[in-house]
Amino acid sequence: FPNPPSSTHTLSVNPPIPKGTMFSRLVARQTSKAVAGKASIHSTAKQQAKVLVALYADPKTGYPPKYARDEIPVITKYDHPLFPDATTTPTPQTELPWKPGELLGCVSGELGLRKFLEDRGHTLVVTSDKDGPDSEFEKEIVDADVVISQPFWPAYITAERFAKAPNLKLVMTAGIGSDHVDLEAANKAKATVTEVTFCNSISVAEHVCMQILALVRNYIPSYKTIVDGGWNIADCVSRAYDVEGMSLGTVAAGRIGLAVLRRMAPFDMKLHYTDRHRLPAHVEEELNLTFHETAEDMYPHCDVVTLNCPLHPETEHMINDETLKLFKKGAYLVNTARGKLIDRDSIVRALESGHVAGYAGDVWFPQPPPKDHPWRSMPNHAMTPHTSGTVLSAQARYAAGVVETLECFFDGKPIRDEYLICQDGALAGVGAHSYSEGNATGGSDEATKFGGASGNV
């Protein structure tokens, strides 16, 4: 571990905390030889690092849940023409103590880190209480060396939090997307920022395709008709169409955007994209893609637009009243990238006026959104909580990626470039390819309005 804190000795033992609680802690210790008549444990292990993790709460029905499947497919590699040498799934050296398909992303799941950190003598703190000055996360970050959170339940690492955490050397995203971290402040603090690139890109792409079909075919109102005991077919089909022959455009054709295009091509849609990194000609020919220099050039041609770009200062509120005027009347918009790509009230007005026929996605700002967030009640939406990239299949991969990165960090080995966002005071690796300098965390304090730390309401 680079620059470890000074050695400490602990004579007392923390009382056990039941699994499933909102807040759990482990401290790895070495057990001394038992003393007759006493049940004490004496620790002489060096406390090498404190790892603070923010995860969403356990299922209301308890942990572990009853799983629907006994196994999941094993994925070892992905294909992308722009990243031919950077598409293997995580390959940690440590034998992983969980079975792929288990729920690892909640508090009791602990990302499967307990044994790994315990064996190395580190301290782990896991909480879902992440927002506001009185949160457990805020109290614990002051002496944390490593912070980990997920895009689905992000711990916003602002400049203020960096200032409170002088030991903080590594900020990790268990998943993809580091916009919840003030990258400018991270660079000033010389903190390394990482994510697990490609771990759940296909998971998100599948969610995009599902939501495109759900919107265009009016699936959710039709399903609700059945749940409510009805059978009015005219009501169900009055807003339902085929996607065949429609034009689909993606803002960004990286790992997720290209996967969406590939999956929607068999539906005989006309495919468009815009990206600052143009795809190879053979890919454009294979999918019969139309390239546009800018998103504004692309919007008027599309019946469906999907956002698959990262959030940074250049893309914040890229969908607003002015850009929405460029959309066809009756177009659909799907956003599984980041909620702050869209001006919150602009999309509400566009749906209420009928200019946009439907909006779907699973990303909000902040996360969790306040209970009175207008996207919960606006018309013709198909929003979900931020679930696309945290299905059980994806959790196995991003948890393994966290272990791989921690191995490299603790052992002083290079972290693979496709996981790096910031290092040594500058954007690095995939971060230099995908992000711009600056901060996109402004307004994240609104997450405290959700009304509860657990997130289960």
PDB file of N, CA, C and O in Angstrom, residues 268 298 400:
ATOM      1  N   ASP A 268     -34.595  -3.571 -38.281  1.00  0.00           N
ATOM      2  CA  ASP A 268     -34.702  -2.808 -39.528  1.00  0.00           C
ATOM      3  C   ASP A 268     -34.943  -1.320 -39.275  1.00  0.00           C
ATOM      4  O   ASP A 268     -35.722  -0.670 -39.978  1.00  0.00           O
ATOM      5  N   MET A 298     -27.834  15.746 -35.952  1.00  0.00           N
ATOM      6  CA  MET A 298     -28.479  14.432 -36.001  1.00  0.00           C
ATOM      7  C   MET A 298     -29.939  14.458 -35.558  1.00  0.00           C
ATOM      8  O   MET A 298     -30.790  13.750 -36.119  1.00  0.00           O
ATOM      9  N   ALA A 400     -15.574  -8.017  -9.352  1.00  0.00           N
ATOM     10  CA  ALA A 400     -14.262  -8.577  -9.682  1.00  0.00           C
ATOM     11  C   ALA A 400     -13.303  -7.479 -10.123  1.00  0.00           C
ATOM     12  O   ALA A 400     -12.104  -7.511  -9.798  1.00  0.00           O
TER      13      ALA A 400
END
